[in-house]
Coordinates of C-alpha atoms in Angstrom, one line a residue:
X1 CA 8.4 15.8 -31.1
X2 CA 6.3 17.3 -28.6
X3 CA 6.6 20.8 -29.4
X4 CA 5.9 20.1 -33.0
X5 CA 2.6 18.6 -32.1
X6 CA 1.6 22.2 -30.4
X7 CA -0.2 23.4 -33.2
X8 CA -2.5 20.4 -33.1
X9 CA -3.2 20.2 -29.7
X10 CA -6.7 21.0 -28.9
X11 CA -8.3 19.5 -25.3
X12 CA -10.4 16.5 -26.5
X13 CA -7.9 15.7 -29.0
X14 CA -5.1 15.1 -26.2
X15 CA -7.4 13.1 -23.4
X16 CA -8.5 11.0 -26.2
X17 CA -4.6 10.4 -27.1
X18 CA -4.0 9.8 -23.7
X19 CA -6.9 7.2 -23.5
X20 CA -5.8 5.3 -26.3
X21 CA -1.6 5.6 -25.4
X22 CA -2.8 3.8 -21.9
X23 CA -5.0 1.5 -23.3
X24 CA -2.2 0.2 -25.3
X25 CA 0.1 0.3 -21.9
X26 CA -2.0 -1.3 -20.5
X27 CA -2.5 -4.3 -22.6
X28 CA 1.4 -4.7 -23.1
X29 CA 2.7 -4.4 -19.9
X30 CA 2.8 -7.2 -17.8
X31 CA 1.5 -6.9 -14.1
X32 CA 3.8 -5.7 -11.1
X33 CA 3.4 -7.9 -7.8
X34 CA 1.6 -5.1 -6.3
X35 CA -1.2 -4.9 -9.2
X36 CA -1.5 -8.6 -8.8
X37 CA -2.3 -8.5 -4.9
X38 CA -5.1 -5.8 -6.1
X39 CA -6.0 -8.1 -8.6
X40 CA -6.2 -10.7 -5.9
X41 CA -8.3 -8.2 -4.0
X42 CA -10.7 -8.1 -7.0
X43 CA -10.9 -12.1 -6.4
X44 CA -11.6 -11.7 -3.1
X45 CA -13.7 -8.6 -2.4
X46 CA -14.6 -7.7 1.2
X47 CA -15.1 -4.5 2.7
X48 CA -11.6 -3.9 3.7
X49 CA -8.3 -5.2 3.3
X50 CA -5.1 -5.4 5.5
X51 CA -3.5 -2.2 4.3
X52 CA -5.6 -0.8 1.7
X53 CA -9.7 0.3 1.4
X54 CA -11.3 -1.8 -1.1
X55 CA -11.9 0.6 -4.2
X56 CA -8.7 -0.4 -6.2
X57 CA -9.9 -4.4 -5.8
X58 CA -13.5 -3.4 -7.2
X59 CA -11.8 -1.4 -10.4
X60 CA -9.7 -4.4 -11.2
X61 CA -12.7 -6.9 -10.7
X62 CA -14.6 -4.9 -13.2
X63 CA -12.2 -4.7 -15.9
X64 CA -11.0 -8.2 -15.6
X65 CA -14.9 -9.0 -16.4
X66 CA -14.4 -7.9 -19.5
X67 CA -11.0 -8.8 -20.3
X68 CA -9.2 -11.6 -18.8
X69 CA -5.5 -10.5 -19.1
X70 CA -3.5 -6.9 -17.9
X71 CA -5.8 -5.0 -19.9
X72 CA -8.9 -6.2 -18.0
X73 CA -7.3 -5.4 -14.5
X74 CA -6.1 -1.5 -16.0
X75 CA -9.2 -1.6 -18.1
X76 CA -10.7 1.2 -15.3
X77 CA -7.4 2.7 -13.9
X78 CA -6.8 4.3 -17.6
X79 CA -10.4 5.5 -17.6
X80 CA -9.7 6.9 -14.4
X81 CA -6.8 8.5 -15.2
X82 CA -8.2 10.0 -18.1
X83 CA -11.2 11.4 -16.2
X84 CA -8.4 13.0 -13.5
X85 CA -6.2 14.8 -15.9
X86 CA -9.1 16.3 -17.9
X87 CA -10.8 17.5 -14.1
X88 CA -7.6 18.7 -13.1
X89 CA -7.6 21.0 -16.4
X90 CA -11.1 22.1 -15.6
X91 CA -9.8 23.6 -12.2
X92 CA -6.6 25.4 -13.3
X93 CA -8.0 27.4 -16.3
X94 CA -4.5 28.3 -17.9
X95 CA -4.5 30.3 -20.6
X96 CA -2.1 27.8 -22.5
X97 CA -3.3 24.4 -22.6
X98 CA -0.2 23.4 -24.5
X99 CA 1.7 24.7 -21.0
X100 CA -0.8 22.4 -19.1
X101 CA 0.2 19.3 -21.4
X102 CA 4.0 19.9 -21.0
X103 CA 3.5 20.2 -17.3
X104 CA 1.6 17.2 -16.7
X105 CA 3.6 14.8 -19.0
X106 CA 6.8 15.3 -17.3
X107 CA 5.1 14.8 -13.5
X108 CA 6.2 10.9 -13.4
X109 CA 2.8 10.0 -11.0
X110 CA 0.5 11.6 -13.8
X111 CA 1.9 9.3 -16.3
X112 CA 2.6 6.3 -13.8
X113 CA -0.6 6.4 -12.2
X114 CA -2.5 6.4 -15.9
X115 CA -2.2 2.3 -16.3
X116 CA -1.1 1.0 -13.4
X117 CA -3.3 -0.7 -11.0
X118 CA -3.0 1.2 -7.9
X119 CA -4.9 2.4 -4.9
X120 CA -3.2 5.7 -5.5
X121 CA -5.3 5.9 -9.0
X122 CA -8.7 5.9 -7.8
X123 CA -7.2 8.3 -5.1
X124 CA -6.1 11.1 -7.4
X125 CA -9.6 10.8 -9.1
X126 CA -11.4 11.5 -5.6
X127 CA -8.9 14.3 -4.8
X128 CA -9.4 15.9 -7.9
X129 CA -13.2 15.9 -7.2
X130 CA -13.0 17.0 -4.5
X131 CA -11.0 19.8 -5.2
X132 CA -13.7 20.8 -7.4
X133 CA -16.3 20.3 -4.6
X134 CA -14.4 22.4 -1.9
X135 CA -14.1 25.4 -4.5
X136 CA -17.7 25.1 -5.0
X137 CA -18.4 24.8 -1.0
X138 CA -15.8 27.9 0.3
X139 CA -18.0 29.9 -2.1
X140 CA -21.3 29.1 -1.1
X141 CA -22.7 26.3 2.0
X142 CA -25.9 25.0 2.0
X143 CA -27.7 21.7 1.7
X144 CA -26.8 20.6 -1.4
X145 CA -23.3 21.6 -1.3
X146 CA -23.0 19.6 2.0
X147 CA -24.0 16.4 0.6
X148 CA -21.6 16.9 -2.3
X149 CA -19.0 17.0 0.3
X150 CA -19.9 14.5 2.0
X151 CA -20.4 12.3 -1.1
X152 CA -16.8 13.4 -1.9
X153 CA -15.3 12.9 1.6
X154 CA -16.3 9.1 1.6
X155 CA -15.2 8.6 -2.2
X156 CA -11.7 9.4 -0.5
X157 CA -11.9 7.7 2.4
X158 CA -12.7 4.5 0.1
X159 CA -9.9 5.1 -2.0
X160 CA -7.1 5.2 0.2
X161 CA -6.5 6.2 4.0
X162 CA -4.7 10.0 2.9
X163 CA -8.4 11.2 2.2
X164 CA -8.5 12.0 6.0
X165 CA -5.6 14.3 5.9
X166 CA -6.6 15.7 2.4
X167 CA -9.9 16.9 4.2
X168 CA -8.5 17.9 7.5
X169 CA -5.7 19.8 6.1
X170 CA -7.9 22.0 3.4
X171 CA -10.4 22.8 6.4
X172 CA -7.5 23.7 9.2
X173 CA -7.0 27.5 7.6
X174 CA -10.7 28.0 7.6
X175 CA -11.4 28.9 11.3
X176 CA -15.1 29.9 10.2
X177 CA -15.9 26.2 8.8
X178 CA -14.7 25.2 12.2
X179 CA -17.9 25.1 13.2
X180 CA -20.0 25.4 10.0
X181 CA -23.4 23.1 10.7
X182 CA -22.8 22.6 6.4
X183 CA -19.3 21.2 7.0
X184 CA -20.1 19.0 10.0
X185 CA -23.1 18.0 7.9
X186 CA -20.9 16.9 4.9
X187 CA -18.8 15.2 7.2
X188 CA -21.6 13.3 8.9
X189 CA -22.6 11.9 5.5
X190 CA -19.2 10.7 4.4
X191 CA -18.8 8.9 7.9
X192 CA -22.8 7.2 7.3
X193 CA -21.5 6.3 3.5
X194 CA -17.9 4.9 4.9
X195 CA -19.9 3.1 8.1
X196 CA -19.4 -0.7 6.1
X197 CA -15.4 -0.1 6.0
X198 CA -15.5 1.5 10.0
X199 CA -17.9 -1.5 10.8
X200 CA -15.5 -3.8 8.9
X201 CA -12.5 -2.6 10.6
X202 CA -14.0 -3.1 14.2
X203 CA -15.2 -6.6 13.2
X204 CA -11.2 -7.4 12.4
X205 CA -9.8 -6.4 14.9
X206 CA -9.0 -3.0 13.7
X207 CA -6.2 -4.6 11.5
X208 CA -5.5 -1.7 9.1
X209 CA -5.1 0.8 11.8
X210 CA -2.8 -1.4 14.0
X211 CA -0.6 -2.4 10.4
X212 CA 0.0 1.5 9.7
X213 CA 0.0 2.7 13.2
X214 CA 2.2 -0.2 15.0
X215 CA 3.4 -2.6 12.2
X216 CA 4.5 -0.6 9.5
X217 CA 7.3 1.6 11.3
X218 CA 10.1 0.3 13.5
X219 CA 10.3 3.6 15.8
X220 CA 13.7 3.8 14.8
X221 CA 15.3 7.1 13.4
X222 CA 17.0 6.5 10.5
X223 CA 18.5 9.2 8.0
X224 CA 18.5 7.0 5.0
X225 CA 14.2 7.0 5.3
X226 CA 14.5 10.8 5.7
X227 CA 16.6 11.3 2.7
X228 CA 14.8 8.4 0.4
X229 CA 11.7 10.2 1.4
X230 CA 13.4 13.5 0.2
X231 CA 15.2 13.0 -2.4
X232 CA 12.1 10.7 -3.5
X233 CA 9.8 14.3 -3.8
X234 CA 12.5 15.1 -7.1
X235 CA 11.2 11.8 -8.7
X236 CA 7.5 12.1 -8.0
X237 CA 6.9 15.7 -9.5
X238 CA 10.3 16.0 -11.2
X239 CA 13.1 18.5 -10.7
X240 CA 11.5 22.0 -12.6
X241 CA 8.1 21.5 -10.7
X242 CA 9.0 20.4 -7.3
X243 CA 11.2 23.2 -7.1
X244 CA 9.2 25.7 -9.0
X245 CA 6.4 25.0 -6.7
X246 CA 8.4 25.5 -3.1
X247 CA 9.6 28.6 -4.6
X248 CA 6.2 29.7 -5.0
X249 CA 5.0 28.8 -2.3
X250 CA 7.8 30.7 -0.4
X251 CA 7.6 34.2 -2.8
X252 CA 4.1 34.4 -3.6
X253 CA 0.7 34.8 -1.5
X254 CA -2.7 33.1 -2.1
X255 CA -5.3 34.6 -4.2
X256 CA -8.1 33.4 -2.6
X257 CA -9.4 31.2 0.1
X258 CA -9.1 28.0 -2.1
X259 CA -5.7 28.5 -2.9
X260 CA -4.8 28.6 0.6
X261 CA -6.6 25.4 1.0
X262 CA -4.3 23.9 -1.6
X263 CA -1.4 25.5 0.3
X264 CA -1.9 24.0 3.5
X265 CA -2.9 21.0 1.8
X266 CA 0.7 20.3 0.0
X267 CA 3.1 22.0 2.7
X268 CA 0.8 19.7 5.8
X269 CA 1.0 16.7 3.9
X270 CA 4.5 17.0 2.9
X271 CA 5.9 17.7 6.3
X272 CA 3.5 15.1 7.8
X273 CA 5.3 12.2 6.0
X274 CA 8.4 14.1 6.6
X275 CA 8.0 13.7 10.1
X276 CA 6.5 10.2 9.3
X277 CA 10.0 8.9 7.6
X278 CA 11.5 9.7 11.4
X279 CA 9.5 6.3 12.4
X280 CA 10.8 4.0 9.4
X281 CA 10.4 3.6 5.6
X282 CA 8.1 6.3 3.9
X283 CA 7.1 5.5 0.4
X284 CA 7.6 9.0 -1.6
X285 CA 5.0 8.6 -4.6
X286 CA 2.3 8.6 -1.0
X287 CA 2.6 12.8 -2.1
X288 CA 1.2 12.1 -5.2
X289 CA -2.1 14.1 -5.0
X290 CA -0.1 16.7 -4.1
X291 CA 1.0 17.4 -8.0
X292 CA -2.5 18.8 -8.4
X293 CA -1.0 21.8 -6.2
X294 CA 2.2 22.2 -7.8
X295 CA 0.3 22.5 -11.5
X296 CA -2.1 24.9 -10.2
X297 CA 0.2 27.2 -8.5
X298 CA 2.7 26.8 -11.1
X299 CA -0.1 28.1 -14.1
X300 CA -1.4 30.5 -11.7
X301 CA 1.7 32.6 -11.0
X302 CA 4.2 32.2 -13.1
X303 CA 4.7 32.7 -17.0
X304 CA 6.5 29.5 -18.4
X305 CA 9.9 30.5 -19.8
X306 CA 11.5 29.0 -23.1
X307 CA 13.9 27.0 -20.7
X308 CA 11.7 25.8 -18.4
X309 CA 9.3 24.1 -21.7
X310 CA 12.4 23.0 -23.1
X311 CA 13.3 21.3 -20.0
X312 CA 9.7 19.9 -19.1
X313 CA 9.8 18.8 -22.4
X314 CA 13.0 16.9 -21.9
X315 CA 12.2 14.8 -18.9
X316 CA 8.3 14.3 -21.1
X317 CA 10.5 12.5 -23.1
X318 CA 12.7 10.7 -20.7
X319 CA 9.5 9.2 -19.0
X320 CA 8.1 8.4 -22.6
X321 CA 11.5 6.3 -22.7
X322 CA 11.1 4.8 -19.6
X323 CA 7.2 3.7 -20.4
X324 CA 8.3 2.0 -23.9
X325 CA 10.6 0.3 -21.5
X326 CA 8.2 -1.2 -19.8
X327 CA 6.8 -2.7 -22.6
X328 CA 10.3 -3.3 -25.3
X329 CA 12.8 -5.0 -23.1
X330 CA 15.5 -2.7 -23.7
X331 CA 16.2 -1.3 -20.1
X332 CA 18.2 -3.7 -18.1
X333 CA 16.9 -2.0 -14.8
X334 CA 13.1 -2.7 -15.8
X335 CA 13.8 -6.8 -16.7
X336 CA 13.4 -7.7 -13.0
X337 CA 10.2 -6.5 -12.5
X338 CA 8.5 -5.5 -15.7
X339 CA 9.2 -8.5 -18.2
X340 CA 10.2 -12.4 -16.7
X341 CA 6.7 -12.7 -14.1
X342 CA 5.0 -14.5 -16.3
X343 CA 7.4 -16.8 -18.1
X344 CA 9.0 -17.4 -14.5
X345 CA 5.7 -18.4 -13.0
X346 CA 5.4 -20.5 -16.1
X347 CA 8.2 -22.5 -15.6
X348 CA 7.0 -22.7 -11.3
X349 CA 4.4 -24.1 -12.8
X350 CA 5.8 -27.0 -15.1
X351 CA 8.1 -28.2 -12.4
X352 CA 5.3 -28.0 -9.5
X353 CA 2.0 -29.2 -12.2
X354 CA -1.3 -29.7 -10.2
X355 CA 0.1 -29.0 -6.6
X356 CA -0.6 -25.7 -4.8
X357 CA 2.5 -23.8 -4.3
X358 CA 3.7 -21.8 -1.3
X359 CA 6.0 -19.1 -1.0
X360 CA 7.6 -17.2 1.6
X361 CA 7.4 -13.6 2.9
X362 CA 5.8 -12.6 -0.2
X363 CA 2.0 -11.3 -1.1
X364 CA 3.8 -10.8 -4.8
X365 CA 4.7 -14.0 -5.9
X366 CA 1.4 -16.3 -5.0
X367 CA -0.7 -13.0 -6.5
X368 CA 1.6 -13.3 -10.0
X369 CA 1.4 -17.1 -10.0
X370 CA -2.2 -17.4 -9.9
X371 CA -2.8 -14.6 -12.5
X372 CA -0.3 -16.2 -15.0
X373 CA -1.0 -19.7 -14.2
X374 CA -4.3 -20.3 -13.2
X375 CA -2.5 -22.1 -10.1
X376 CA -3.4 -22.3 -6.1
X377 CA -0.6 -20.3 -4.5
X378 CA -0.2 -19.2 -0.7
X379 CA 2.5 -17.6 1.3
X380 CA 3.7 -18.4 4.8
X381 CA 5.1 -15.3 6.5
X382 CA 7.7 -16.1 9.0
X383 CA 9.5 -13.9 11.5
X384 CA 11.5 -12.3 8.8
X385 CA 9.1 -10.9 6.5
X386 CA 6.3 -10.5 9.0
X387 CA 2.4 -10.6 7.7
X388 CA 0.6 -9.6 4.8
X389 CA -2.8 -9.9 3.5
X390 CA -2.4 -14.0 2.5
X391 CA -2.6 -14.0 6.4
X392 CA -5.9 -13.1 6.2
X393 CA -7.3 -14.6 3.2
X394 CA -8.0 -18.5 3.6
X395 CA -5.7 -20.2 0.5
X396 CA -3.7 -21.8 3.8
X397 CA -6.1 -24.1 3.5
X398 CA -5.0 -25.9 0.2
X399 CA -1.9 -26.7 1.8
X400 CA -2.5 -27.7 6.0
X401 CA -1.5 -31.3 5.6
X402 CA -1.9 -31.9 1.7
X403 CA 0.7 -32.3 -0.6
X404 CA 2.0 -29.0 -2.5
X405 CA 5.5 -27.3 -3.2
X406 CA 6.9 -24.9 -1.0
X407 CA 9.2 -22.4 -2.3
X408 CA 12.2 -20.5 -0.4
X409 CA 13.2 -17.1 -1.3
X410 CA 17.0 -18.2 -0.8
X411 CA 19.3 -21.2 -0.4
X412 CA 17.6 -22.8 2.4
X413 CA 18.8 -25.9 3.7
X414 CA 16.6 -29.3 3.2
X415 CA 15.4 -27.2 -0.4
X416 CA 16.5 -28.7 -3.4
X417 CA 17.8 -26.1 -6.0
X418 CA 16.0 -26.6 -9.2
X419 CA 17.2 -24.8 -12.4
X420 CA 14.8 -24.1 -15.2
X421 CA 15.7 -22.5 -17.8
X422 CA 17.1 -19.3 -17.1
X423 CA 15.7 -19.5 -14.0
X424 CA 16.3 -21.0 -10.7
X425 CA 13.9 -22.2 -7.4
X426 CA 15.0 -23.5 -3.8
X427 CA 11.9 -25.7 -3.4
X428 CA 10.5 -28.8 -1.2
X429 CA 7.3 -31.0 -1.3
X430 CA 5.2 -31.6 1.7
X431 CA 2.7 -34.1 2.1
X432 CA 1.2 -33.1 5.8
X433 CA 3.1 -30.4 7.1
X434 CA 0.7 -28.4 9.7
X435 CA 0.0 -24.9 8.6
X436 CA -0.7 -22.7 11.6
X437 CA -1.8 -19.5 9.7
X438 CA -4.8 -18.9 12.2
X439 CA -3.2 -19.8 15.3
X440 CA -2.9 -17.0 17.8
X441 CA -1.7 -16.0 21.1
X442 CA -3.4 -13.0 22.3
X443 CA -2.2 -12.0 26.1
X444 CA -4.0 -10.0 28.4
X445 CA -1.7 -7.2 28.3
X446 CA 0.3 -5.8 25.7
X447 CA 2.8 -3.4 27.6
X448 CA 4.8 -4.7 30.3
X449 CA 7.9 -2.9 32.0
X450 CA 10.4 -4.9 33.3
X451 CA 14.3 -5.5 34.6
X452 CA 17.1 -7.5 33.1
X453 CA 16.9 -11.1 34.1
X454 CA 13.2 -10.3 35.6
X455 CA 11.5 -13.8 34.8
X456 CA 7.4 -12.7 33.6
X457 CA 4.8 -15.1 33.2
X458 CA 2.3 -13.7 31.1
X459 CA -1.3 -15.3 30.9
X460 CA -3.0 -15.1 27.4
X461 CA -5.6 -17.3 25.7
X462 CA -4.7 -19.6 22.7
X463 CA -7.1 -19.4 19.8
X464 CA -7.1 -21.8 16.8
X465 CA -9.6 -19.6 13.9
X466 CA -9.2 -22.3 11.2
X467 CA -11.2 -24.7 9.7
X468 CA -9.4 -27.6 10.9
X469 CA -8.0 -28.8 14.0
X470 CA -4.4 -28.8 15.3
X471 CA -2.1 -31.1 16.9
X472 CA 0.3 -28.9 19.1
X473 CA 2.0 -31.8 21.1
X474 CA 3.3 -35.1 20.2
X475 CA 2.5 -34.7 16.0
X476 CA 4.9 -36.4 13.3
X477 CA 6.3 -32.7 13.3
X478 CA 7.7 -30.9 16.2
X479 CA 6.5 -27.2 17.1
X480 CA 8.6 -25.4 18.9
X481 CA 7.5 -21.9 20.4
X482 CA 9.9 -19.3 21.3
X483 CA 9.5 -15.4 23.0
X484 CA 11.4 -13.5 20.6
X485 CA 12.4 -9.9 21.2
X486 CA 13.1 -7.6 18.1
X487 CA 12.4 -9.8 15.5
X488 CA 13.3 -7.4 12.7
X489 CA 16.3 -5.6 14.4
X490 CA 19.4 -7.6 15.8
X491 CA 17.0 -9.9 18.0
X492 CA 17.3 -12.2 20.9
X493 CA 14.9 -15.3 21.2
X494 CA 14.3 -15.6 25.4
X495 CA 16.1 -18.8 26.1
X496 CA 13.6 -21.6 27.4
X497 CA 10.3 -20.2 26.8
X498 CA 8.0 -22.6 29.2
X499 CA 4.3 -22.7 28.4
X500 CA 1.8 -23.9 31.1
X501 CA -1.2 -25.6 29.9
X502 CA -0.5 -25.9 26.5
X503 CA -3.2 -28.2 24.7
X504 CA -2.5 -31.3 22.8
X505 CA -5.2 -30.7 20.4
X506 CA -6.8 -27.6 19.4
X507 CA -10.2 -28.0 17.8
X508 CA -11.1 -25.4 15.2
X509 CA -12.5 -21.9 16.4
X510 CA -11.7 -23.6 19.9
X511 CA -9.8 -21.4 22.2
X512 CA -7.7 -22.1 25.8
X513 CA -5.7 -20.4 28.6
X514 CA -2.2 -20.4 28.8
X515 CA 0.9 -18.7 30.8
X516 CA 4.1 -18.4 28.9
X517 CA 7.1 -17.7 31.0
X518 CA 10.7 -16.4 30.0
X519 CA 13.6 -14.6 31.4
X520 CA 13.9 -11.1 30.3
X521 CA 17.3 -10.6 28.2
X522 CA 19.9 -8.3 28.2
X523 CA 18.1 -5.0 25.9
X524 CA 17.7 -2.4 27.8
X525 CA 15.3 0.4 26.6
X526 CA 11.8 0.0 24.0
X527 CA 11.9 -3.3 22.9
X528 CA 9.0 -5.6 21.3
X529 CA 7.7 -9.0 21.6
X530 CA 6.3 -11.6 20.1
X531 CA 5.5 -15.5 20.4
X532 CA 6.5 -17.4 17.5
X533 CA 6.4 -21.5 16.5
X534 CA 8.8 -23.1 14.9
X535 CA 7.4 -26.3 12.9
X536 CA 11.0 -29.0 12.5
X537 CA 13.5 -26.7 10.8
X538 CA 11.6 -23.8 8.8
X539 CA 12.0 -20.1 10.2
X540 CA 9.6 -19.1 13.4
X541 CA 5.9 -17.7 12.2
X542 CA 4.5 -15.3 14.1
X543 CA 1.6 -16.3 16.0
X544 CA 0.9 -13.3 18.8
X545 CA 0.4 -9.7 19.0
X546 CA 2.4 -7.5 19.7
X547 CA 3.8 -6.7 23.2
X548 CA 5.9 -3.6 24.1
X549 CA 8.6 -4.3 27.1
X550 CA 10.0 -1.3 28.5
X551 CA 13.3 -2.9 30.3
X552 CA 15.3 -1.2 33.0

């Protein structure tokens, strides 16, 4: 099919197909968990979120303006796309635009990233221009091209946190920009036009940069994370062009000094999260900008064999397959995620009506129920699934002592299993169960090295940042609060945590010092702590920062 079209290919003629094709994506698919948490974003703007820049929120908040539905929150991500692929055809020049099509329909991300709603979308856009930008600069620095760069720089910064190692890397083999007064210029305006996300991020606490840095990554080797990591590169640029591009990067030279910018741009970034999956879970679609690279080097060094179209064309076709699975339930492996959100959050919503709903250790499902349903939804995070963004946002508030439904994410004892349908909930009302989203414990020190059996008192101040008051003591529920070591990895809770001082009441945005003190267990080596409450029988919350114990 795709080789018969050849003859009619002409430029305009394919990005207009590809506009339309995921306009009609769009509009058919129904929304991932993650593209409703961006959509959530949209609802909530701000200059910054926990673990993303807020460009993606704005795109989805503009389309949803003009459409209320999956179209409306893709409406700009398929323009976007659009706008990528036809720059990214701009920079390579190939002789054989039909080569160019075959390439970039089999590169999964370049067909992914054209409807949904991802931060990774407006991403590729900014790389792409910037590409474009950093030709134009290596040729020629003056002022002009200085504030195009630094124009650029911040569009990538905005769009997702890789824009720092996509500048740094593609300035590292240019010793003379080093310490080019244009280059530092460029960079001083992209720092000035990012200054309400830096300013943002001191205001909070730097919470993005402690989530990546601290949260996101256990510090434990693992070699499945290496190899998903790995074996994840085959998926994101596909078989023929991941391997065609480390073999040229391996047999052939650069042609120029923008070439070996892209060169030090795809082999730094890859062996950065390389190094990265070392630490924990690395997502392997985070090298996506990095298929700009492989389709440059691979139209500007090697002539495309007959095998190599005819098996670009195949996998073209496979991922065509796999996106009219997304919207024709005919993939068994797609259902889960692709085609029962919204009639499950339908049927949520018939058993729970009017009453806010809570779920657990989840920023997917209260994002889907409120797109489908038009519902109040919340999550409470507990020592299992650790925070997320509904732990800064404020929809805790529908629920501190008012009725609503709380949903478990298994069989949890005291939940009633409900079936409806063809599906099934593990739910519970509460009427005035305390919600202690904004209470924290934040101790004077954070790293402490200690022995076995050493009992610590640590002093630290107790701050309540909600809009309501809390009962700590003597309440129709009881909160317990435990020291609890490890709470990802096989853990051990401090036995008898005592608490001096411990308030009563705390009155909102009041704050009051404490000691905690606990007997150091048994884990020798790097170990991590935190303070968590229990409220009657549900799992611990969080409620501190994080502490590192080096025991001896």
């Amino acid at each position: 099919m795709i080789f018969a079209l050849r003859g009619y290919l002409n430029s305009y003629g394919f990005f207009f197909l590809v506009l339309i094709v995921n306009l009609f994506q769009s509009a058919f698919t129904q929304l991932t968990g993650d593209e409703a948490l961006y959509w959530m974003h949209g609802q909530n703007l701000d200059w910054g979120f926990r673990d993303h820049p807020p460009v993606i929120g704005a795109m989805t908040q503009l389309g949803y303006a003009v459409f209320q539905n999956e179209l409306g929150v893709r409406l700009l991500v398929v323009f976007a796309n659009t706008i990528t692929i036809f720059l990214l055809w701009k920079l390579v020049k190939s002789q054989s635009f039909f080569v160019f099509v075959l390439i970039v329909l089999s590169i999964p991300v370049l067909n992914i990233y054209g409807f949904f709603a991802t931060p990774d979308v407006p991403l590729l856009l900014a790389v792409v221009i910037y590409l474009h930008v950093w030709k134009s600069f290596l040729e020629e620095q003056n002022l002009k091209k200085s504030l195009w760069l630094g124009v650029t720089m911040a569009a990538l910064m905005w769009s997702k946190y890789h824009g720092f190692f996509i500048i740094v890397l593609m300035m590292l083999p240019h010793v003379k920009l080093w310490f080019n007064k244009y280059f530092w210029l460029g960079g001083l305006i992209g720092i000035v036009l990012y200054s309400p996300h830096i300013i943002w991020q001191i205001v909070n606490d730097l919470t993005t940069i402690k989530f990546h840095l601290n949260d996101r990554n256990s510090d434990k080797w693992e070699l499945k994370h290496i190899l998903g990591y790995a074996g994840g590169q085959f998926l994101v640029f596909n078989p023929i062009v991941f391997i065609a591009t480390i073999w040229l990067l391996v047999k052939t030279k650069a042609q120029d000094d923008f070439e070996k910018s892209m060169r030090w741009f795809f082999i730094g970034l890859l062996l950065f999260f390389l190094f990265d999956s070392t630490r924990g879970r690395v997502e392997p679609h985070w090298t996506a900008p990095l298929s700009f690279v492989a389709v440059f080097l691979m139209l500007s060094h090697i002539e495309i064999k007959s095998w190599m179209k005819y098996g670009l064309g195949f996998l073209a076709v496979v991922i065509v397959i796999g996106r009219l699975g997304l919207v024709f339930d005919f993939i068994p492996q797609l259902h889960r995620e692709f085609h029962r959100n919204e009639a499950k959050m339908s049927a949520l919503h018939d058993i729970a009506g009017d009453l806010p709903v809570c779920f657990m250790n989840s920023y997917q499902n209260p994002s889907i129920y409120m797109f489908y349903t038009g519902g109040i939804a919340h999550s409470i995070n507990n020592e299992d699934g650790g925070k997320n963004q509904y732990d800064y946002w404020n929809y805790h508030e529908y629920i501190h002592q008012k009725p609503f439904v709380f949903v478990a994410n298994y069989d949890k004892g005291g939940f009633e299993h409900i079936i409806s349908g063809v599906y099934d909930f593990h739910m519970r009302k509460y009427n005035d169960l305390p919600v202690l989203h904004g209470l924290y414990i934040l101790t004077d020190d954070w790293l402490h090295k200690v022995s076995v059996s050493d009992s610590i008192s640590i002093p630290a101040t107790i701050i309540n940042r909600n809009n309501y008051d809390l009962q700590l003591e003597g309440g129709p529920h009881a909160i317990k609060w435990i020291a609890k070591f490890n709470h990802k990895k096989p853990n051990q809770a401090s036995p008898e945590l005592q608490i001096d001082d411990m308030p009563t009441y705390l009155g909102s945005k009041d704050s009051a010092r404490i000691t905690l003190h606990f007997v150091v267990p048994p884990l020798r080596g790097r170990n991590y702590l935190f303070f968590e409450a229990q409220v009657d029988d549900l799992n611990p919350t969080i409620q501190s920062n994080k502490l590192r114990f080096e025991v001896e």
